[in-house]
Amino acid sequence: MAGNQRTQVSTSGGNKESMKLLVAVDFGTTFSGVAYVQTKQHQKQEIIQWWGEGVEGGEKAPTILKYPDGSVPGLGPYQWGFQVDMDDDEGGTRYEWFKLGLYPNLGESDLVKRYPPKTPQVSEVECEKMVVDYLTSIRENFDRHLQRLYRAPIWSSTPKEYIITVPAVWPEKSKDMTRACAEKAGMGRKNKIQIFAEPEAAGIYALDSMKNIDLNVNDTFVLCDAGGGTVDLISYTVKSLTPAPHIKEAAPGSGSLCGSSFLNRIFAEYLDAKFKDLPAFDQGLKDYAMKEFEGRIKRQFTGAENKSFFIAVRRLPNNPRLGINRERLEITGRDLRKIFDPVIKEIVKLVKAQIQATKTKVKAVLLAGGFGRNGYVCSSLQDEVGIETAVLHIENREIEEFTGEYRIEGATVKESQAIPLQYFARKAVDEGPFEPMLIDVFVYEDPANNGPPLYKTEGVEELVKLKANLDCIPTEKLKRERGDDDREYYGGDFDIEMVLNSASLSFKLVHAGKTYDEEAIEAEFV
């Protein structure tokens, strides 16, 4: 299914439809953001930049949690986002990168081995509780934002539908866990929460809103979403551009832990090595230098070796060997290239591997994400990859509901259209209620378009285990018939309806035209 996905965007809303809010949550490894739109005014999107009273924030809040001593995830008080003082490690435990516990199999780069996270590792159970805590704070902050702006009861009663972005490389199990955590965080029922692949959102935005992107129908491009923690890639082919962008996956997603936060760790190591014999360069000066690097130098460096950056180092005497002159520390372009190159090397390797996995000719590599804006990243890819590279500045990403198509067993089905899978059940009346029916669902990549295999062969992978709880169907609704052994049996046909969305699957049990609630089908993603 993943290899044959096609997605297009269509704007929801209209005069006959009741108003609701579509709330998009960009749940990132290092930073997270929220934007929303009214379905009756879809042209006007709002990006949250308020993260609490007295907080000087921006479009993103740090994806950080801190639990005071004696508090544990899911049960006690905690601080989140900008509430966490990054300079204070006392009186509790700080957690970063906890989102990655939803997909512990994400490939580790050489950078992770050399610069491992300093915050404690968490188990899958702890991770889920932390994700619930963080998403709860995101939701509560959004509600307070609405109350602060409008101060009208109508906003508390206006229906909200949440859309959460996830990396393209995440399997169905990780997506399902994300939706389950969002439900526990109060973002609505699990089957109403949409999951959207992060690079797909960026690709659709580029085609729909950026006039300088020279991509036409049948062109294939690689989308590289470079963030603070992860770099996420996937390839798409443009199927149509009007009336709305329509793209089809050209190669499965890939990714690794090699985002821009590793630059901070390499820069910290650089400072430690440079000033190991100068005690006057204390922790206070190091902290200030790190803030200058994060907020200014890292963003502005373009790779030019002849351009230096300067950091104030008050009270330090002149030292030409260390680059200190008039209480200013010089960071040369040559040194910055040495800091950047290990990270960029990993990104280039990922992009080349993605291009190789894409069977059709790749016309362009589009860069998205905060790190994707860096000029040195862009120029390095242009030099190494040898094809056109465009930079995307995803600052006002469209928030829209969408429709799309997939191919299942040779048939094309539309986005959100229920696909009925037919089954038959039979049970002797005197044996009591039906036992749950266990069903395995498999996925098969079919690049040659030969159709699904008749048995499990190479390329076939188990996707999800379903348990259909047939005892939820009232016995009076079932057919009764006498068997050859003169015993009475319940029997009848029923459907399991599978609904495919942009980056999620859901299942429902249907019998005799009646759809039963989501508890009738239990799904365990493998």
Coordinates of C-alpha atoms in Angstrom, one line a residue:
M1 CA 0.0 0.0 0.0
A2 CA 2.7 2.5 1.0
G3 CA 4.4 2.2 -2.4
N4 CA 1.2 2.9 -4.3
Q5 CA -0.2 5.8 -2.3
R6 CA -1.6 8.9 -4.0
T7 CA -2.7 12.0 -2.2
Q8 CA -4.3 15.2 -3.1
V9 CA -5.6 18.1 -1.1
S10 CA -9.1 19.5 -1.1
T11 CA -10.3 22.4 1.0
S12 CA -13.1 21.6 3.4
G13 CA -15.8 24.0 4.5
G14 CA -18.7 25.7 2.8
N15 CA -21.8 27.6 3.6
K16 CA -23.9 24.5 4.3
E17 CA -21.4 23.0 6.7
S18 CA -21.3 23.8 10.4
M19 CA -18.2 25.5 11.5
K20 CA -15.3 23.6 13.1
L21 CA -11.6 24.2 13.8
L22 CA -8.9 22.2 12.1
V23 CA -6.0 22.1 14.4
A24 CA -2.6 21.0 13.0
V25 CA 0.1 19.9 15.5
D26 CA 3.6 19.7 14.2
F27 CA 4.9 17.4 16.9
G28 CA 8.7 17.5 16.4
T29 CA 11.6 15.8 18.0
T30 CA 13.1 19.1 19.3
F31 CA 10.4 21.7 18.6
S32 CA 6.7 21.6 18.1
G33 CA 4.2 24.0 16.7
V34 CA 0.4 24.5 16.3
A35 CA -1.7 26.2 13.7
Y36 CA -5.4 26.2 13.0
V37 CA -8.1 27.3 10.6
Q38 CA -11.8 27.7 10.5
T39 CA -13.5 25.5 7.9
K40 CA -15.6 28.5 6.8
Q41 CA -12.6 30.8 6.4
H42 CA -10.0 28.3 5.2
Q43 CA -8.0 31.1 3.5
K44 CA -7.0 32.4 6.9
Q45 CA -4.6 30.2 8.8
E46 CA -3.4 31.2 12.3
I47 CA 0.0 30.0 13.7
I48 CA 0.2 29.9 17.5
Q49 CA 3.0 32.1 18.9
W50 CA 1.7 32.4 22.4
W51 CA 3.1 29.8 24.9
G52 CA 2.0 31.2 28.2
E53 CA 2.0 34.4 30.2
G54 CA 5.3 36.2 30.2
V55 CA 6.9 33.8 27.7
E56 CA 8.8 35.2 24.7
G57 CA 8.2 32.5 22.3
G58 CA 7.9 32.1 18.5
E59 CA 6.3 29.7 16.1
K60 CA 7.7 26.6 17.9
A61 CA 8.0 25.5 21.5
P62 CA 10.7 23.2 22.7
T63 CA 9.7 19.5 22.8
I64 CA 11.0 19.2 26.4
L65 CA 9.5 17.9 29.7
K66 CA 10.9 18.2 33.2
Y67 CA 9.6 16.3 36.1
P68 CA 10.5 17.5 39.6
D69 CA 11.9 15.0 42.1
G70 CA 9.2 12.6 43.2
S71 CA 7.1 13.1 40.1
V72 CA 6.7 10.5 37.3
P73 CA 5.3 10.8 33.8
G74 CA 1.6 10.4 33.6
L75 CA 1.0 10.9 37.4
G76 CA 2.7 14.0 38.7
P77 CA 3.3 17.7 38.0
Y78 CA 5.7 18.6 35.3
Q79 CA 7.0 21.6 33.2
W80 CA 7.0 21.7 29.5
G81 CA 8.3 23.7 26.6
F82 CA 9.4 27.2 27.5
Q83 CA 8.6 26.5 31.2
V84 CA 11.8 24.4 31.4
D85 CA 14.9 26.3 32.4
M86 CA 17.6 24.8 30.3
D87 CA 20.3 26.2 32.5
D88 CA 18.9 24.6 35.7
D89 CA 19.5 20.8 36.0
E90 CA 18.7 20.7 39.7
G91 CA 15.5 19.6 41.4
G92 CA 14.2 17.2 38.8
T93 CA 14.9 15.3 35.6
R94 CA 14.7 16.8 32.1
Y95 CA 13.7 14.8 29.1
E96 CA 14.3 15.6 25.4
W97 CA 13.9 13.5 22.3
F98 CA 11.3 11.3 24.1
K99 CA 9.1 11.3 21.0
L100 CA 11.5 8.9 19.4
G101 CA 10.5 6.2 21.9
L102 CA 7.4 5.7 19.7
Y103 CA 9.7 4.3 17.0
P104 CA 12.7 2.8 18.8
N105 CA 13.9 1.1 15.6
L106 CA 14.8 4.4 13.8
G107 CA 18.3 3.9 12.5
E108 CA 21.1 5.4 14.5
S109 CA 23.6 7.5 12.7
D110 CA 27.3 7.7 13.5
L111 CA 26.5 11.0 15.0
V112 CA 24.3 9.4 17.7
K113 CA 27.0 7.0 18.6
R114 CA 29.5 9.8 19.0
Y115 CA 27.2 12.4 20.5
P116 CA 24.4 10.5 22.4
P117 CA 21.6 12.4 24.0
K118 CA 22.4 13.6 27.5
T119 CA 18.9 13.1 28.8
P120 CA 17.9 9.7 30.2
Q121 CA 16.7 6.9 27.9
V122 CA 13.0 6.0 28.3
S123 CA 11.0 2.8 27.9
E124 CA 8.1 2.5 25.4
V125 CA 5.6 2.8 28.3
E126 CA 7.4 5.9 29.8
C127 CA 7.6 7.4 26.3
E128 CA 3.8 7.1 25.7
K129 CA 3.1 8.7 29.1
M130 CA 5.5 11.6 28.2
V131 CA 3.9 12.1 24.8
V132 CA 0.4 12.2 26.5
D133 CA 1.7 14.8 29.0
Y134 CA 3.3 16.9 26.2
L135 CA 0.3 16.8 23.9
T136 CA -2.0 17.5 26.8
S137 CA 0.0 20.7 27.4
I138 CA -0.2 21.6 23.7
R139 CA -4.0 21.2 23.7
E140 CA -4.5 23.1 27.0
N141 CA -2.2 26.0 25.7
F142 CA -4.3 26.1 22.5
D143 CA -7.5 26.3 24.5
R144 CA -6.1 29.1 26.6
H145 CA -5.0 30.9 23.5
L146 CA -8.5 30.9 22.1
Q147 CA -10.0 32.1 25.4
R148 CA -7.4 34.8 25.6
L149 CA -8.1 36.0 22.1
Y150 CA -11.8 35.8 21.8
R151 CA -13.2 35.4 25.3
A152 CA -16.4 34.0 23.9
P153 CA -18.2 30.8 25.0
I154 CA -18.6 29.8 21.4
W155 CA -15.0 28.8 21.1
S156 CA -15.3 26.2 23.9
S157 CA -18.2 24.6 22.2
T158 CA -16.8 24.8 18.6
P159 CA -15.9 21.3 17.4
K160 CA -12.1 20.7 16.9
E161 CA -10.5 18.2 14.7
Y162 CA -6.8 17.6 15.3
I163 CA -4.2 16.7 12.6
I164 CA -0.8 15.5 13.8
T165 CA 2.3 15.2 11.6
V166 CA 4.6 12.3 11.9
P167 CA 7.8 11.3 10.1
A168 CA 7.3 9.5 6.7
V169 CA 9.5 6.6 7.9
W170 CA 7.2 5.7 10.8
P171 CA 5.4 2.4 10.5
E172 CA 1.7 2.0 11.2
K173 CA 2.3 0.9 14.7
S174 CA 4.0 4.2 15.6
K175 CA 1.3 6.2 13.9
D176 CA -1.4 4.2 15.8
M177 CA 0.5 4.9 19.1
T178 CA 0.6 8.6 18.3
R179 CA -3.2 8.7 17.7
A180 CA -3.8 6.8 21.0
C181 CA -1.6 9.2 22.9
A182 CA -3.4 12.2 21.3
E183 CA -6.8 10.7 22.3
K184 CA -5.6 10.4 25.9
A185 CA -4.4 14.0 25.7
G186 CA -8.0 15.1 25.0
M187 CA -7.7 15.7 21.3
G188 CA -10.7 13.7 20.4
R189 CA -11.6 10.2 19.6
K190 CA -8.8 8.1 18.2
N191 CA -10.5 7.4 14.9
K192 CA -11.2 11.1 14.3
I193 CA -7.6 12.2 14.7
Q194 CA -5.8 12.5 11.4
I195 CA -2.2 11.6 10.9
F196 CA -0.3 13.3 8.2
A197 CA 3.3 12.5 7.0
E198 CA 5.5 15.6 7.5
P199 CA 7.3 15.6 4.2
E200 CA 4.0 15.0 2.3
A201 CA 2.6 18.2 3.9
A202 CA 5.7 20.1 2.9
G203 CA 5.5 18.7 -0.7
I204 CA 1.9 19.6 -1.2
Y205 CA 2.5 23.1 0.3
A206 CA 5.4 23.7 -2.2
L207 CA 3.4 22.6 -5.2
D208 CA 0.3 24.6 -4.1
S209 CA 1.8 27.8 -2.8
M210 CA 5.4 28.3 -4.1
K211 CA 5.5 29.7 -7.6
N212 CA 9.2 29.3 -8.1
I213 CA 9.1 25.5 -7.9
D214 CA 9.6 24.2 -11.4
L215 CA 7.8 20.9 -11.1
N216 CA 5.3 19.6 -13.6
V217 CA 3.0 16.6 -14.0
N218 CA 5.0 13.3 -14.1
D219 CA 8.1 15.0 -12.5
T220 CA 9.6 13.2 -9.5
F221 CA 11.2 14.9 -6.5
V222 CA 12.8 14.0 -3.2
L223 CA 11.5 15.9 -0.2
C224 CA 14.1 16.2 2.6
D225 CA 12.7 17.5 5.8
A226 CA 15.7 18.4 8.0
G227 CA 14.8 19.3 11.5
G228 CA 16.5 19.6 14.8
G229 CA 16.7 15.9 15.7
T230 CA 15.8 13.9 12.6
V231 CA 16.1 14.2 8.9
D232 CA 13.1 12.6 7.1
L233 CA 13.0 11.8 3.4
I234 CA 10.5 10.5 0.9
S235 CA 10.1 10.7 -2.9
Y236 CA 6.9 11.7 -4.8
T237 CA 5.8 11.9 -8.4
V238 CA 3.5 14.8 -9.4
K239 CA 0.2 13.3 -10.8
S240 CA -1.6 16.6 -11.3
L241 CA -1.4 20.2 -10.2
T242 CA -5.0 21.4 -10.8
P243 CA -7.4 21.9 -9.2
A244 CA -5.2 20.8 -6.3
P245 CA -1.8 19.2 -6.0
H246 CA -2.0 15.4 -6.4
I247 CA 1.1 13.4 -5.6
K248 CA 2.0 9.7 -5.6
E249 CA 4.7 8.1 -3.5
A250 CA 7.7 7.1 -5.7
A251 CA 9.8 5.5 -3.0
P252 CA 9.3 4.6 0.6
G253 CA 10.3 7.0 3.3
S254 CA 13.7 7.0 5.0
G255 CA 15.4 8.9 7.7
S256 CA 17.9 9.1 10.5
L257 CA 19.0 11.0 13.6
C258 CA 21.3 13.7 12.1
G259 CA 19.4 17.0 12.6
S260 CA 20.8 20.4 13.5
S261 CA 21.0 19.7 17.2
F262 CA 24.1 17.7 16.6
L263 CA 25.8 20.9 15.5
N264 CA 25.3 22.2 19.0
R265 CA 27.0 19.1 20.5
I266 CA 29.9 19.3 18.1
F267 CA 30.3 23.1 18.8
A268 CA 30.3 22.4 22.5
E269 CA 33.1 19.8 22.0
Y270 CA 35.0 22.4 19.9
L271 CA 34.8 24.9 22.8
D272 CA 35.9 22.4 25.4
A273 CA 38.9 21.4 23.3
K274 CA 39.8 25.0 22.4
F275 CA 39.7 26.4 26.0
K276 CA 40.7 23.4 28.0
D277 CA 43.8 25.2 29.2
L278 CA 42.1 28.5 29.9
P279 CA 40.1 28.3 33.2
A280 CA 38.8 31.9 32.7
F281 CA 36.6 30.6 30.0
D282 CA 34.1 29.3 32.5
Q283 CA 30.6 27.7 32.2
G284 CA 28.9 31.1 32.0
L285 CA 30.9 32.1 28.9
K286 CA 30.4 28.7 27.4
D287 CA 26.6 29.0 27.9
Y288 CA 26.6 32.4 26.3
A289 CA 28.6 31.1 23.3
M290 CA 26.2 28.2 22.9
K291 CA 23.3 30.6 22.8
E292 CA 25.0 32.7 20.2
F293 CA 25.8 29.7 18.1
E294 CA 22.2 28.4 18.3
G295 CA 20.4 31.7 17.7
R296 CA 22.7 33.4 15.2
I297 CA 25.8 31.6 13.9
K298 CA 24.2 28.2 13.0
R299 CA 21.4 29.9 11.1
Q300 CA 23.6 32.4 9.1
F301 CA 26.5 30.2 8.1
T302 CA 26.6 29.6 4.4
G303 CA 29.8 27.6 4.1
A304 CA 32.1 30.5 3.3
E305 CA 35.6 29.9 4.7
N306 CA 36.6 33.5 4.5
K307 CA 33.7 34.8 6.7
S308 CA 34.1 34.8 10.5
F309 CA 31.6 35.2 13.3
F310 CA 32.4 36.9 16.6
I311 CA 31.2 36.2 20.1
A312 CA 31.6 38.6 23.1
V313 CA 33.9 37.1 25.8
R314 CA 34.2 39.9 28.4
R315 CA 37.0 39.9 30.8
L316 CA 39.2 37.6 28.7
P317 CA 42.6 39.0 27.7
N318 CA 43.8 39.1 24.1
N319 CA 45.0 35.7 22.9
P320 CA 45.8 35.5 19.2
R321 CA 46.3 31.7 19.4
L322 CA 42.7 31.3 20.6
G323 CA 41.3 34.0 18.4
I324 CA 40.5 36.4 21.2
N325 CA 40.9 40.1 20.5
R326 CA 39.3 43.0 22.3
E327 CA 37.0 40.7 24.3
R328 CA 35.7 39.1 21.2
L329 CA 36.2 35.5 20.2
E330 CA 36.5 34.8 16.4
I331 CA 34.9 31.7 15.0
T332 CA 36.4 31.2 11.5
G333 CA 34.5 29.9 8.5
R334 CA 37.1 27.1 8.3
D335 CA 36.3 25.9 11.8
L336 CA 32.6 26.2 11.2
R337 CA 32.9 23.9 8.2
K338 CA 34.6 21.3 10.3
I339 CA 31.7 21.6 12.7
F340 CA 29.0 21.3 10.0
D341 CA 30.6 18.7 7.8
P342 CA 29.9 15.6 9.9
V343 CA 26.2 16.4 9.9
I344 CA 26.0 17.4 6.3
K345 CA 27.8 14.3 5.3
E346 CA 25.0 12.2 6.9
I347 CA 22.3 14.2 5.1
V348 CA 24.0 13.9 1.7
K349 CA 24.3 10.1 2.2
L350 CA 20.6 9.9 3.0
V351 CA 19.6 12.0 0.0
K352 CA 21.8 9.9 -2.3
A353 CA 20.3 6.7 -1.0
Q354 CA 16.7 8.0 -1.4
I355 CA 17.5 9.0 -5.0
Q356 CA 18.9 5.5 -5.7
A357 CA 15.7 3.9 -4.2
T358 CA 13.6 6.0 -6.5
K359 CA 13.3 4.1 -9.7
T360 CA 12.3 7.1 -11.9
K361 CA 14.5 10.1 -12.7
V362 CA 14.6 12.6 -9.8
K363 CA 14.3 16.2 -11.1
A364 CA 14.8 18.1 -7.8
V365 CA 15.5 17.8 -4.1
L366 CA 13.3 20.0 -2.0
L367 CA 14.5 21.0 1.4
A368 CA 12.1 21.7 4.3
G369 CA 12.4 22.1 8.0
G370 CA 14.4 24.5 10.1
F371 CA 17.8 23.1 9.1
G372 CA 16.7 22.9 5.5
R373 CA 16.9 26.7 5.4
N374 CA 20.6 26.7 6.0
G375 CA 22.6 27.9 3.0
Y376 CA 25.5 25.5 3.5
V377 CA 23.1 22.5 3.6
C378 CA 21.6 23.6 0.3
S379 CA 24.9 24.3 -1.5
S380 CA 26.4 21.1 -0.3
L381 CA 23.5 19.1 -1.7
Q382 CA 23.8 20.9 -5.0
D383 CA 27.5 20.1 -5.2
E384 CA 27.2 16.5 -4.1
V385 CA 24.0 15.3 -5.7
G386 CA 24.4 17.1 -9.0
I387 CA 20.7 17.9 -9.6
E388 CA 18.6 20.9 -8.9
T389 CA 18.0 21.6 -5.2
A390 CA 15.4 24.0 -4.0
V391 CA 14.9 25.4 -0.5
L392 CA 11.5 25.5 1.0
H393 CA 10.7 27.9 3.8
I394 CA 7.7 26.3 5.4
E395 CA 6.4 29.1 7.5
N396 CA 2.6 29.1 6.7
R397 CA 1.9 25.5 5.9
E398 CA -1.6 25.0 4.6
I399 CA -4.0 23.2 7.0
E400 CA -6.7 21.4 5.0
E401 CA -8.6 18.2 4.9
F402 CA -7.6 16.0 2.0
T403 CA -8.6 13.1 -0.2
G404 CA -6.5 10.7 -2.1
E405 CA -6.3 7.2 -3.6
Y406 CA -4.6 3.9 -3.0
R407 CA -4.5 0.6 -4.9
I408 CA -5.6 -2.4 -3.0
E409 CA -5.6 -5.9 -4.7
G410 CA -5.5 -4.1 -8.1
A411 CA -8.5 -1.8 -7.4
T412 CA -8.2 2.0 -6.9
V413 CA -10.0 3.4 -3.9
K414 CA -10.4 6.9 -2.8
E415 CA -9.0 8.5 0.4
S416 CA -11.3 7.9 3.4
Q417 CA -13.5 5.5 1.4
A418 CA -14.3 2.4 3.3
I419 CA -12.9 -0.8 1.8
P420 CA -15.1 -3.8 2.8
L421 CA -13.3 -7.0 3.5
Q422 CA -15.9 -9.8 3.5
Y423 CA -15.9 -12.7 6.1
F424 CA -18.2 -15.4 7.3
A425 CA -18.7 -16.7 10.8
R426 CA -20.5 -19.8 12.1
K427 CA -21.0 -21.0 15.7
A428 CA -23.1 -23.6 17.4
V429 CA -25.9 -22.0 19.5
D430 CA -25.2 -24.3 22.5
E431 CA -21.5 -23.3 22.6
G432 CA -22.3 -19.7 23.8
P433 CA -20.9 -16.4 22.4
F434 CA -18.6 -16.1 19.4
E435 CA -14.9 -16.3 20.1
P436 CA -12.9 -13.3 18.7
M437 CA -11.9 -13.8 15.1
L438 CA -8.1 -13.2 14.6
I439 CA -7.1 -11.8 11.2
D440 CA -3.7 -10.9 9.9
V441 CA -3.3 -8.1 7.3
F442 CA -0.3 -8.0 5.1
V443 CA 1.3 -5.3 2.9
Y444 CA 3.1 -5.8 -0.3
E445 CA 5.3 -3.4 -2.3
D446 CA 4.4 -3.9 -6.0
P447 CA 6.8 -1.8 -8.1
A448 CA 6.3 -4.0 -11.2
N449 CA 2.5 -3.8 -10.8
N450 CA 2.1 -7.5 -11.1
G451 CA -0.7 -7.7 -8.6
P452 CA -0.6 -9.1 -5.0
P453 CA 1.0 -12.6 -4.5
L454 CA -1.1 -15.6 -3.6
Y455 CA 1.1 -16.6 -0.7
K456 CA 3.7 -14.9 1.6
T457 CA 6.7 -14.3 -0.5
E458 CA 9.6 -11.8 -0.7
G459 CA 8.3 -8.3 -0.2
V460 CA 5.3 -9.3 1.8
E461 CA 5.3 -8.0 5.4
E462 CA 2.7 -8.3 8.2
L463 CA 1.1 -4.9 8.8
V464 CA -1.5 -5.4 11.6
K465 CA -3.2 -8.1 13.6
L466 CA -6.9 -7.6 13.9
K467 CA -9.2 -9.1 16.5
A468 CA -12.9 -8.9 15.6
N469 CA -15.1 -9.2 18.7
L470 CA -18.2 -10.7 17.0
D471 CA -20.0 -11.1 20.3
C472 CA -21.0 -7.4 20.0
I473 CA -23.5 -8.4 17.4
P474 CA -26.8 -9.1 19.1
T475 CA -27.8 -12.8 18.6
E476 CA -31.2 -11.9 17.4
K477 CA -29.6 -10.2 14.4
L478 CA -27.8 -13.4 13.4
K479 CA -29.2 -16.0 11.1
R480 CA -30.0 -19.4 12.8
E481 CA -29.9 -22.6 10.8
R482 CA -29.8 -26.3 11.6
G483 CA -26.7 -28.2 10.5
D484 CA -26.3 -31.7 9.2
D485 CA -25.5 -32.8 12.7
D486 CA -29.0 -31.6 13.8
R487 CA -27.5 -28.8 15.9
E488 CA -28.5 -25.2 15.6
Y489 CA -25.9 -22.7 14.4
Y490 CA -25.5 -18.9 14.3
G491 CA -24.1 -17.8 11.0
G492 CA -23.8 -15.0 8.6
D493 CA -21.7 -12.6 6.6
F494 CA -20.0 -9.6 8.0
D495 CA -17.5 -7.0 6.8
I496 CA -14.5 -5.4 8.3
E497 CA -14.3 -2.0 6.7
M498 CA -10.7 -0.6 6.3
V499 CA -10.3 3.1 5.8
L500 CA -7.1 4.5 4.5
N501 CA -6.1 8.1 5.2
S502 CA -3.0 10.0 4.4
A503 CA -0.9 8.2 7.0
S504 CA -3.2 6.0 9.0
L505 CA -5.5 3.0 8.9
S506 CA -8.7 2.4 10.8
F507 CA -11.1 -0.5 11.0
K508 CA -14.8 -1.0 11.7
L509 CA -17.1 -4.0 12.0
V510 CA -20.3 -3.9 9.8
H511 CA -23.1 -6.5 9.9
A512 CA -26.4 -6.3 8.2
G513 CA -25.9 -2.6 7.4
K514 CA -25.1 -1.6 11.0
T515 CA -21.6 -0.3 11.9
Y516 CA -20.4 -1.2 15.4
D517 CA -18.2 1.0 17.5
E518 CA -14.5 1.0 17.4
E519 CA -14.1 -1.4 20.3
A520 CA -15.5 -4.1 18.0
I521 CA -12.2 -4.3 16.2
E522 CA -8.9 -4.3 18.0
A523 CA -5.8 -3.5 15.9
E524 CA -2.3 -4.3 16.9
F525 CA 0.2 -2.8 14.4
V526 CA 3.3 -4.9 14.0

